[in-house]
XYZ file of C-alpha atoms in Angstrom:
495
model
C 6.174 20.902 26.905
C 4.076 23.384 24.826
C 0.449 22.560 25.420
C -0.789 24.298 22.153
C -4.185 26.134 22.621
C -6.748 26.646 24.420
C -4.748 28.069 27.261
C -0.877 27.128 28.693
C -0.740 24.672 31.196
C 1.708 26.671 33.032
C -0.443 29.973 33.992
C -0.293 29.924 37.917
C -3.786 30.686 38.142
C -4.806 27.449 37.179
C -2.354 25.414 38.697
C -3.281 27.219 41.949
C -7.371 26.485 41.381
C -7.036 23.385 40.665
C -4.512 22.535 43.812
C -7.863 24.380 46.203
C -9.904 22.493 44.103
C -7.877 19.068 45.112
C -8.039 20.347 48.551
C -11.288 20.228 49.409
C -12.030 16.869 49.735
C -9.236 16.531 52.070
C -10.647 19.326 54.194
C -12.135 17.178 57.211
C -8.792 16.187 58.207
C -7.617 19.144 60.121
C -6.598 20.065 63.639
C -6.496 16.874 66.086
C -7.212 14.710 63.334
C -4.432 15.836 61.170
C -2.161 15.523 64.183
C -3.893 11.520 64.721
C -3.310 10.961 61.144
C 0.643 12.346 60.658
C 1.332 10.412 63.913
C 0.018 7.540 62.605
C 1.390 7.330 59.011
C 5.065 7.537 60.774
C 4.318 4.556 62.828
C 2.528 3.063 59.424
C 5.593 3.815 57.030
C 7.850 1.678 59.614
C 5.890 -1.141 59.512
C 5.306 -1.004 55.555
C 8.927 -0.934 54.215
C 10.581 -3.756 55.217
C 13.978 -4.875 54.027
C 12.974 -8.263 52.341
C 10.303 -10.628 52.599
C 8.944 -13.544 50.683
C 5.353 -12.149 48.996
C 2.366 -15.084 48.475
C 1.339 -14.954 45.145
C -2.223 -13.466 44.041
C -2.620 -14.082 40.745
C -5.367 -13.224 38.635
C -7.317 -16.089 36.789
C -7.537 -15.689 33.754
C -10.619 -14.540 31.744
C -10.331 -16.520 28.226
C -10.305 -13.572 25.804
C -8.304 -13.277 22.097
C -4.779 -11.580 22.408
C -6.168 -8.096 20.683
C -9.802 -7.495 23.667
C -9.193 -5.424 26.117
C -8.350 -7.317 29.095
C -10.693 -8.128 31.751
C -8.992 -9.859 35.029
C -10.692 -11.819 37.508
C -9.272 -11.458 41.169
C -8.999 -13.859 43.998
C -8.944 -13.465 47.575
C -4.819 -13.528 48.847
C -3.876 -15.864 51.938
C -3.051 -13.247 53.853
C -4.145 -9.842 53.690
C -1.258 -8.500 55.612
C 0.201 -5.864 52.436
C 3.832 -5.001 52.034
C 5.761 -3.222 49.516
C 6.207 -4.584 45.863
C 7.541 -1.292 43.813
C 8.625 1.801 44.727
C 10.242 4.120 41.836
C 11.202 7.802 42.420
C 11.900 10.544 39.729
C 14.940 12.274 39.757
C 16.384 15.740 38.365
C 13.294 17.680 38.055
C 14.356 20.317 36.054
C 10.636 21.905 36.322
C 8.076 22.817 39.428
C 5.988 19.749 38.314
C 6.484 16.861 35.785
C 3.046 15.139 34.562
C 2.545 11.698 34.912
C -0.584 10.775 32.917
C -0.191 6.887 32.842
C -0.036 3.700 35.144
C -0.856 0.700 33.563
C -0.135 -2.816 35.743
C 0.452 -6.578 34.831
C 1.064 -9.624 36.922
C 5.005 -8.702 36.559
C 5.374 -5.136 36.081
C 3.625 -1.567 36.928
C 4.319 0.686 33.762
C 4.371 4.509 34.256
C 3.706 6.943 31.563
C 5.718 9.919 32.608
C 6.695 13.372 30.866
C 8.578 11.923 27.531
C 8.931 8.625 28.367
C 7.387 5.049 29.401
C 9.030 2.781 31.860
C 8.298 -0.519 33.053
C 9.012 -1.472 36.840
C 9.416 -5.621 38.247
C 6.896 -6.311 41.312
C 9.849 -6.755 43.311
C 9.591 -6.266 47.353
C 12.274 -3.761 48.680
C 13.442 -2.713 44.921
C 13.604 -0.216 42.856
C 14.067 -2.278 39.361
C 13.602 -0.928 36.269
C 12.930 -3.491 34.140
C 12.672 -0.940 30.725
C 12.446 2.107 29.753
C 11.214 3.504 26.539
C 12.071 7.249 25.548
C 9.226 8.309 23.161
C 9.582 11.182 20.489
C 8.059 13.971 22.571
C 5.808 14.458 25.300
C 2.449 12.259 26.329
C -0.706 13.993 25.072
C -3.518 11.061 25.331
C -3.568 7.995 27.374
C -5.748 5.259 27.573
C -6.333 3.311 30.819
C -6.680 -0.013 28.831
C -4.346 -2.386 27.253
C -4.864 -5.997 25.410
C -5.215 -8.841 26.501
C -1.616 -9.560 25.318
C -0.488 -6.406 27.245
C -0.343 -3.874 24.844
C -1.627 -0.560 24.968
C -0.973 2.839 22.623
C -0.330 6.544 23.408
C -0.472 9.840 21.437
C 2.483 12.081 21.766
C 3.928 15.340 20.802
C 6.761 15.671 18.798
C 9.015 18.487 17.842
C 7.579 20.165 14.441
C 9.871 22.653 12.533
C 8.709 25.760 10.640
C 5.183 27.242 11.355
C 4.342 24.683 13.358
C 6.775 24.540 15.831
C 5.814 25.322 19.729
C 2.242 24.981 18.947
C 1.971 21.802 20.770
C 0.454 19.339 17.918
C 0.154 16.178 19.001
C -0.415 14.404 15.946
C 1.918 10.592 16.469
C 0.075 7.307 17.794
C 2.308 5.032 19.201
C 1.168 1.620 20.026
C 3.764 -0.321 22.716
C 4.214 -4.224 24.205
C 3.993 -3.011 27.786
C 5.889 -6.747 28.566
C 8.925 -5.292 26.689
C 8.491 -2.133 26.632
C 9.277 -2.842 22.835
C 7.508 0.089 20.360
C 5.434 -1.862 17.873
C 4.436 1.288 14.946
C 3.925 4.289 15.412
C 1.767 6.730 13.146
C 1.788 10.304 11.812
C -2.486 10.634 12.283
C -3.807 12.336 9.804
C -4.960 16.552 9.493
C -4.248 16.549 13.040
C -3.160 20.410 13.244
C -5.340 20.954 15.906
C -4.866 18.297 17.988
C -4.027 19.578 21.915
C -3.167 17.635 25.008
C -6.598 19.651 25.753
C -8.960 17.987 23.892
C -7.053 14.704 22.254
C -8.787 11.281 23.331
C -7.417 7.552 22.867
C -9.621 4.120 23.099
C -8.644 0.701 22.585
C -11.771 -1.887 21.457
C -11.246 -5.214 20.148
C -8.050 -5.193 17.567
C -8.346 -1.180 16.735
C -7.101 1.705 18.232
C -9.458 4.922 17.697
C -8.427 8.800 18.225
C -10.372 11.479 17.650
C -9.189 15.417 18.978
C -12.511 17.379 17.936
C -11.494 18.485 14.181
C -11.025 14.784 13.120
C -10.310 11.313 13.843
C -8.728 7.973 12.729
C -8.639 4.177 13.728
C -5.914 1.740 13.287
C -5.251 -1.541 13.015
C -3.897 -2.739 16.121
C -1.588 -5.891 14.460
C 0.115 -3.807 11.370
C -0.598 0.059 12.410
C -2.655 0.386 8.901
C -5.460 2.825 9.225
C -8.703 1.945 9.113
C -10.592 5.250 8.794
C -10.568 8.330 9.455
C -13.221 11.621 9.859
C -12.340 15.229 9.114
C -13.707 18.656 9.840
C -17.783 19.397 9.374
C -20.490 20.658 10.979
C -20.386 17.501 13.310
C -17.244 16.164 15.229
C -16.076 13.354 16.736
C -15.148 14.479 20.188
C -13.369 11.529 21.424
C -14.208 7.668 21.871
C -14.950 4.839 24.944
C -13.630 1.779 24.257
C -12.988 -1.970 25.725
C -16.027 -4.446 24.743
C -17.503 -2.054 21.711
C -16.539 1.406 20.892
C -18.965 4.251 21.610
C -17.792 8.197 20.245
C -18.911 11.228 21.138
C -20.266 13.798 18.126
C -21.005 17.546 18.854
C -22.823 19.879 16.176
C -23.151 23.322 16.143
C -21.101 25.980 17.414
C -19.958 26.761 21.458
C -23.394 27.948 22.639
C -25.587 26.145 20.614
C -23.887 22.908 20.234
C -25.877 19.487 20.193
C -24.533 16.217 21.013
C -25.187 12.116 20.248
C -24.071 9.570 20.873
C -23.332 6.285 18.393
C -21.970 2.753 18.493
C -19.766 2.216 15.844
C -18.472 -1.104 14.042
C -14.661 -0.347 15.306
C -13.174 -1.917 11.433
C -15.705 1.046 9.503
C -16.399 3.779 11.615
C -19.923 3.173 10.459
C -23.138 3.732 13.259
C -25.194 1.102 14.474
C -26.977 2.856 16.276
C -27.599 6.700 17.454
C -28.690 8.394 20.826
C -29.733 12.298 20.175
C -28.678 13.653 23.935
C -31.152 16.473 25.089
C -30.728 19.654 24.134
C -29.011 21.839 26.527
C -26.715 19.695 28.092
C -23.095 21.580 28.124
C -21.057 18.591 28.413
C -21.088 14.449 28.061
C -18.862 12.094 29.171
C -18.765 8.281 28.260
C -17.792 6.255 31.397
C -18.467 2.984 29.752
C -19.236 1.667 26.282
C -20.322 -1.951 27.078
C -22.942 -1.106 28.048
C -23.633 1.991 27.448
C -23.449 4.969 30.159
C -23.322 8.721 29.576
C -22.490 10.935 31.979
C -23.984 14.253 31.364
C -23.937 17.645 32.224
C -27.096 19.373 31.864
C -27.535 23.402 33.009
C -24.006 23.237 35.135
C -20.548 22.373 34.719
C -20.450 20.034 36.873
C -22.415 16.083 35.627
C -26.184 15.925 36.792
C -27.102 12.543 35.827
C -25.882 9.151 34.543
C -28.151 7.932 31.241
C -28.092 3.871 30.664
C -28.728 2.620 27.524
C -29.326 -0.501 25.542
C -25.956 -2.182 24.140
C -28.021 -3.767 21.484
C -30.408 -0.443 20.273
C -29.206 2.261 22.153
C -32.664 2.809 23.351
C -32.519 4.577 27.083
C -32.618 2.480 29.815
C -32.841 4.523 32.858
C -31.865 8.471 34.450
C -29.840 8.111 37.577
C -29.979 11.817 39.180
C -25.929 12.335 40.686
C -27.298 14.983 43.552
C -25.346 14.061 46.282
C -23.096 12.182 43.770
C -19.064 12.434 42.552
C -18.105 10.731 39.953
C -15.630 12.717 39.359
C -15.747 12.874 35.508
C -12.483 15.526 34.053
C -11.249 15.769 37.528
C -7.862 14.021 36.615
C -5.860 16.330 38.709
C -4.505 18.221 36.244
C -4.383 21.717 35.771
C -6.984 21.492 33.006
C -8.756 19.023 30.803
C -5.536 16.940 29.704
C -4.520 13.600 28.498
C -7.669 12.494 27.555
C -10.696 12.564 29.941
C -13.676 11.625 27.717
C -13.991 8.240 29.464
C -12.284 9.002 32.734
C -14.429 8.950 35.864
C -12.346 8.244 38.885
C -15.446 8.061 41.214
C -17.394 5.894 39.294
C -16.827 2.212 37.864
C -19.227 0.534 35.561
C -20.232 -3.145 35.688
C -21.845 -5.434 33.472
C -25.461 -5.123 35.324
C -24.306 -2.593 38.226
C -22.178 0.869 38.551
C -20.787 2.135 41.480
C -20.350 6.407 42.493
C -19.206 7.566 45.190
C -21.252 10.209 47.478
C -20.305 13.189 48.373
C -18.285 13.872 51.416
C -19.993 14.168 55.008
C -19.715 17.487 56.951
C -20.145 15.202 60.552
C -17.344 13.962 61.895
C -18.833 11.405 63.763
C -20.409 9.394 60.307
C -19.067 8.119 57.223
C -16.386 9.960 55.286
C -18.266 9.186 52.066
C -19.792 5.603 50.709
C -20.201 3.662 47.167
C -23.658 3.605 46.183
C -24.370 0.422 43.625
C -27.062 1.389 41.300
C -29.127 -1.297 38.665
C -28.344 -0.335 35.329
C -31.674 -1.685 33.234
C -33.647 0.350 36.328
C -31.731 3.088 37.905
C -32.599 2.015 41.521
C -30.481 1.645 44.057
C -29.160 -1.961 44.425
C -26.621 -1.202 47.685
C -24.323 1.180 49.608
C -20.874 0.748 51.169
C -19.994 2.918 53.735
C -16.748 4.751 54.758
C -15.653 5.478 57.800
C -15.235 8.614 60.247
C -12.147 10.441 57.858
C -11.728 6.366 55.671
C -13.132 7.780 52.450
C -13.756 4.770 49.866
C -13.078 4.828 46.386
C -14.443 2.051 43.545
C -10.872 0.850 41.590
C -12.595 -1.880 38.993
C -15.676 -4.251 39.000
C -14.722 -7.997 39.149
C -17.254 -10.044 37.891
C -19.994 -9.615 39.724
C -18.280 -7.703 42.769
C -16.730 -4.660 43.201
C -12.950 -3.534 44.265
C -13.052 -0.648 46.923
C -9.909 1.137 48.167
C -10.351 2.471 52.088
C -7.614 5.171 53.024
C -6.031 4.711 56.186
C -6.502 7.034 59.038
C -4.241 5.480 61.858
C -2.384 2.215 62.570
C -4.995 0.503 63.989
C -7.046 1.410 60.943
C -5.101 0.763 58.364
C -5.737 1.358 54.464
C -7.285 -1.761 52.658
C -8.412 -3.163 49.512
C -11.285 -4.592 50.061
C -14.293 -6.732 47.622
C -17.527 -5.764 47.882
C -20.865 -8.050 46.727
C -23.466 -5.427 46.383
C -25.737 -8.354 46.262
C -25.269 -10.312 49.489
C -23.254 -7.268 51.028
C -20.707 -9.117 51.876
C -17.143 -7.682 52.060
C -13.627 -9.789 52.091
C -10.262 -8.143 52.365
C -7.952 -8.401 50.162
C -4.768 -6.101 51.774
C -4.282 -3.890 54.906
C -1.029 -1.531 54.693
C 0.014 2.112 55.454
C 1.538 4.440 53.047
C 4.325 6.249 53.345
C 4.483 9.215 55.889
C 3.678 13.008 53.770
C 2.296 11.417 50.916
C -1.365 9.176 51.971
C -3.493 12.437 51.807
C -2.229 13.025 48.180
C -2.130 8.934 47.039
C -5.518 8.074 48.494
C -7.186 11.021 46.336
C -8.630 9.941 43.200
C -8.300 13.369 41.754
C -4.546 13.771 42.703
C -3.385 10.293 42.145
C -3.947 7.399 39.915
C -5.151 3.958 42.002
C -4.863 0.786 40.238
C -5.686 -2.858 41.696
C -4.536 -5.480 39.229
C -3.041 -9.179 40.076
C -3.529 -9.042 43.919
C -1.955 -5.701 44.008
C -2.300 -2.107 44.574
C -0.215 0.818 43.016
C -0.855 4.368 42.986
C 0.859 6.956 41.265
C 0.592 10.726 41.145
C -0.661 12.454 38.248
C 1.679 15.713 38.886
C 4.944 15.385 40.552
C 6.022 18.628 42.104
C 9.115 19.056 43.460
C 10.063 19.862 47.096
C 10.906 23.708 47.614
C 13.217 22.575 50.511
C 15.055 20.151 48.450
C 13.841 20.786 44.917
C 16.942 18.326 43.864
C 15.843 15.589 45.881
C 13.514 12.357 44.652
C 9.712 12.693 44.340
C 8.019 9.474 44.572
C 6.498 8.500 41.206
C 4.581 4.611 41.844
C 4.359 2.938 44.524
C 2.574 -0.409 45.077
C 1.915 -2.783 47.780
C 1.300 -6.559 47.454
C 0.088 -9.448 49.476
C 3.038 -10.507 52.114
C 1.685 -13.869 52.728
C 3.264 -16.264 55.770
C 5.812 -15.349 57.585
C 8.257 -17.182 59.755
């Protein structure tokens, strides 16, 4: 896969600093601990993967929405928390050290993986490993989205071949907008003056009935029900950078040059492309990130690299709301595990979930082994005060997943097999907590699943699936399987 400038994915350097930089949130669990841990995940991988078993349904309810929203879910506590296994799939013939894996998508009968050149659906089926479709694209993902519809149907930007000058500088210039039921490819599009369009700086929303993309020297929206575009920006002294999506449809515009750039931040009416309203982000801040559109948060970088502060605004003005200071914070925003800024991370904060009147961050890891890994922290958006805290565990770091409704979905790594992983809800409000699955994972691979910055953790329809965002092969058996999605489900009553 040619990666196109800025630099090749494939420079060792950066693979190996961003592989130390996974690392250290895993670094309390050394010596005796690591020895407590491995011992227990063997015991904990026996008693996952059993054979057969019938699984008690926990559905979603439904939230009433039109086919083309973005979905929204509502969970609901399972009869039995007692998890076991509802999809494994492994990857076969790696032909390379690693093979990317930048999507994982999940309905009440499939999980859907977005992997190298290719999408594939797999049926929630305990002790299986059924394919239920598989879709081979035109080249390789560049820019994901972590929604889909309401219907089930979410797009992708890919890379295709490109002949003469162009070819093996790693354009990806094709949308292509799938039925994730089917797997069935509904259009796909050739977006326009998209020569510089990167797997480094490419970005993909979904909003009510349009699908936006913008890669920093244009942009274009489509139509989601005939692929017909809507509108599109080209190069200027201002760029889109890349778009939020779901209930409204925020972008991203830098001015200026690297150095002296300037950024703000607009809602737009998704059918136009036209502002409705503008917020001018303080000058000298390096970098902004859009966790949520509806409503509005930033996430912004201001004199380091790393984000400083979360900025609320108003949905209906875009008047600010409140300054929540992330010292001691780590939401995480651009750490998608890869060896660089890939796929599309404008609106991707793995430590932090947004909520209609709450979000939720997770702290910074402890240094004591005798306290908390790490909590959630629930903050007020129209304030900025703290509204609650949900704390870990001695080596049980916590990680939000989703909001649901009013409550938020935690995930609780395991650390033995008395203490099990879990999905747990959480009501900031009354602080109430109610499980919703305890299982192990599979021996080797619960440091690398149960990291938000290695591994992709999705909770949809009473289950749990995680799936790595680089699959690297074995160096003793580089021809053997590497485990691509795996997801547990409620096992219900036994006899």
């Amino acid at each position: 896969m040619s990666f196109g400038p800025p630099p090749s994915v494939y420079t060792e350097s950066a693979r190996s600093a961003d592989r130390t930089r996974a690392r250290r949130r895993r670094h309390l669990l050394g010596g005796a601990a690591a020895v407590m841990v491995a011992a227990a995940l063997v015991a904990g991988a026996v008693a996952l993967w059993p054979s057969s078993g019938d699984g008690a349904k926990n559905a979603a309810a439904a939230v009433r929405q039109a086919p083309d929203e973005v979905r929204e879910t509502h969970e609901t506590a399972p009869a039995s928390p007692e998890g076991e296994p509802a999809v494994r799939h492994d990857e076969d013939k790696l032909t390379a050290d690693t093979r990317y894996g930048p999507g994982l998508w999940a309905t009440d009968k499939l999980a859907v993986r977005g992997v190298a050149t290719r999408l594939e659906g797999y049926r929630i089926a305990p002790g299986q490993d059924d394919t239920a479709w598989s879709l081979q694209l035109d080249g390789h993902l560049c820019a994901v989205s972590r929604d889909m519809t309401a219907d089930h149907r979410t797009a992708v930007v890919i890379q295709p071949p490109h002949p003469g000058a162009a070819a093996g500088k790693g354009i990806c210039d094709q949308v292509v907008f799938v039925d994730l039921d089917t797997g069935k490819k509904l259009w796909q599009r050739k977006m326009p003056g998209a020569d510089f369009a990167y797997v480094t700086n490419t970005d993909l929303a979904l909003t009510k009935g349009v699908v936006a993309v913008a890669w920093g020297h244009g942009s274009v929206a489509y139509d989601m029900a005939s692929g017909k575009k809507l509108w599109n920006t080209s190069t200027g002294a201002c760029q889109d950078q890349g778009y939020a999506g779901g209930r409204a449809l925020l972008v991203l515009v830098k001015c200026g040059q690297s150095g002296d750039e300037t950024y703000r931040v607009q809602k737009l009416d998704a059918r136009t492309g036209k502002p409705r309203w503008t917020y001018q982000v303080s000058k000298g801040v390096q970098g902004v990130y859009l966790p949520s559109a509806d409503p509005p948060v930033l996430a912004v970088e201001a004199g380091d690299i790393d984000v400083t502060d979360l900025i609320t605004l108003d949905g209906t003005n875009g008047h600010q709301r409140a300054t929540i200071s992330m010292s001691g914070y780590e939401p995480l925003c651009g750490s998608t595990g890869f060896s660089g800024p890939f796929f599309g991370v404008l609106d991707k904060c793995p430590g932090l979930v947004v909520g209609r009147e709450r979000l939720y961050v997770m702290s910074k890891e402890s240094d004591e082994i005798d306290e908390p890994a790490n909590r959630v922290v629930a903050f007020d958006i129209q304030k900025g005060t703290m509204a609650g805290k949900f704390e870990g565990r001695p080596f049980q770091n916590v990680v939000p997943l989703r909001v649901d409704g009013d409550g938020l979905i935690l995930y609780r790594r395991s650390i033995d097999e008395v203490q099990p992983a879990s999905v747990v809800a959480w009501n900031s409000r009354t602080d109430k907590e109610t499980p919703y699955l305890f299982f192990h994972l599979p021996e080797g691979g619960e440091g690398a699943l149960s990291d938000p910055e290695q591994s992709q953790i999705v909770y949809e329809h009473g289950h749990v699936f995680f799936a790595a965002r680089e699959m690297e092969r074995d160096g003793k058996r580089p021809k053997g399987p590497v485990l691509s999605v795996l997801g547990v489900g409620p096992a219900g009553s036994k006899h």
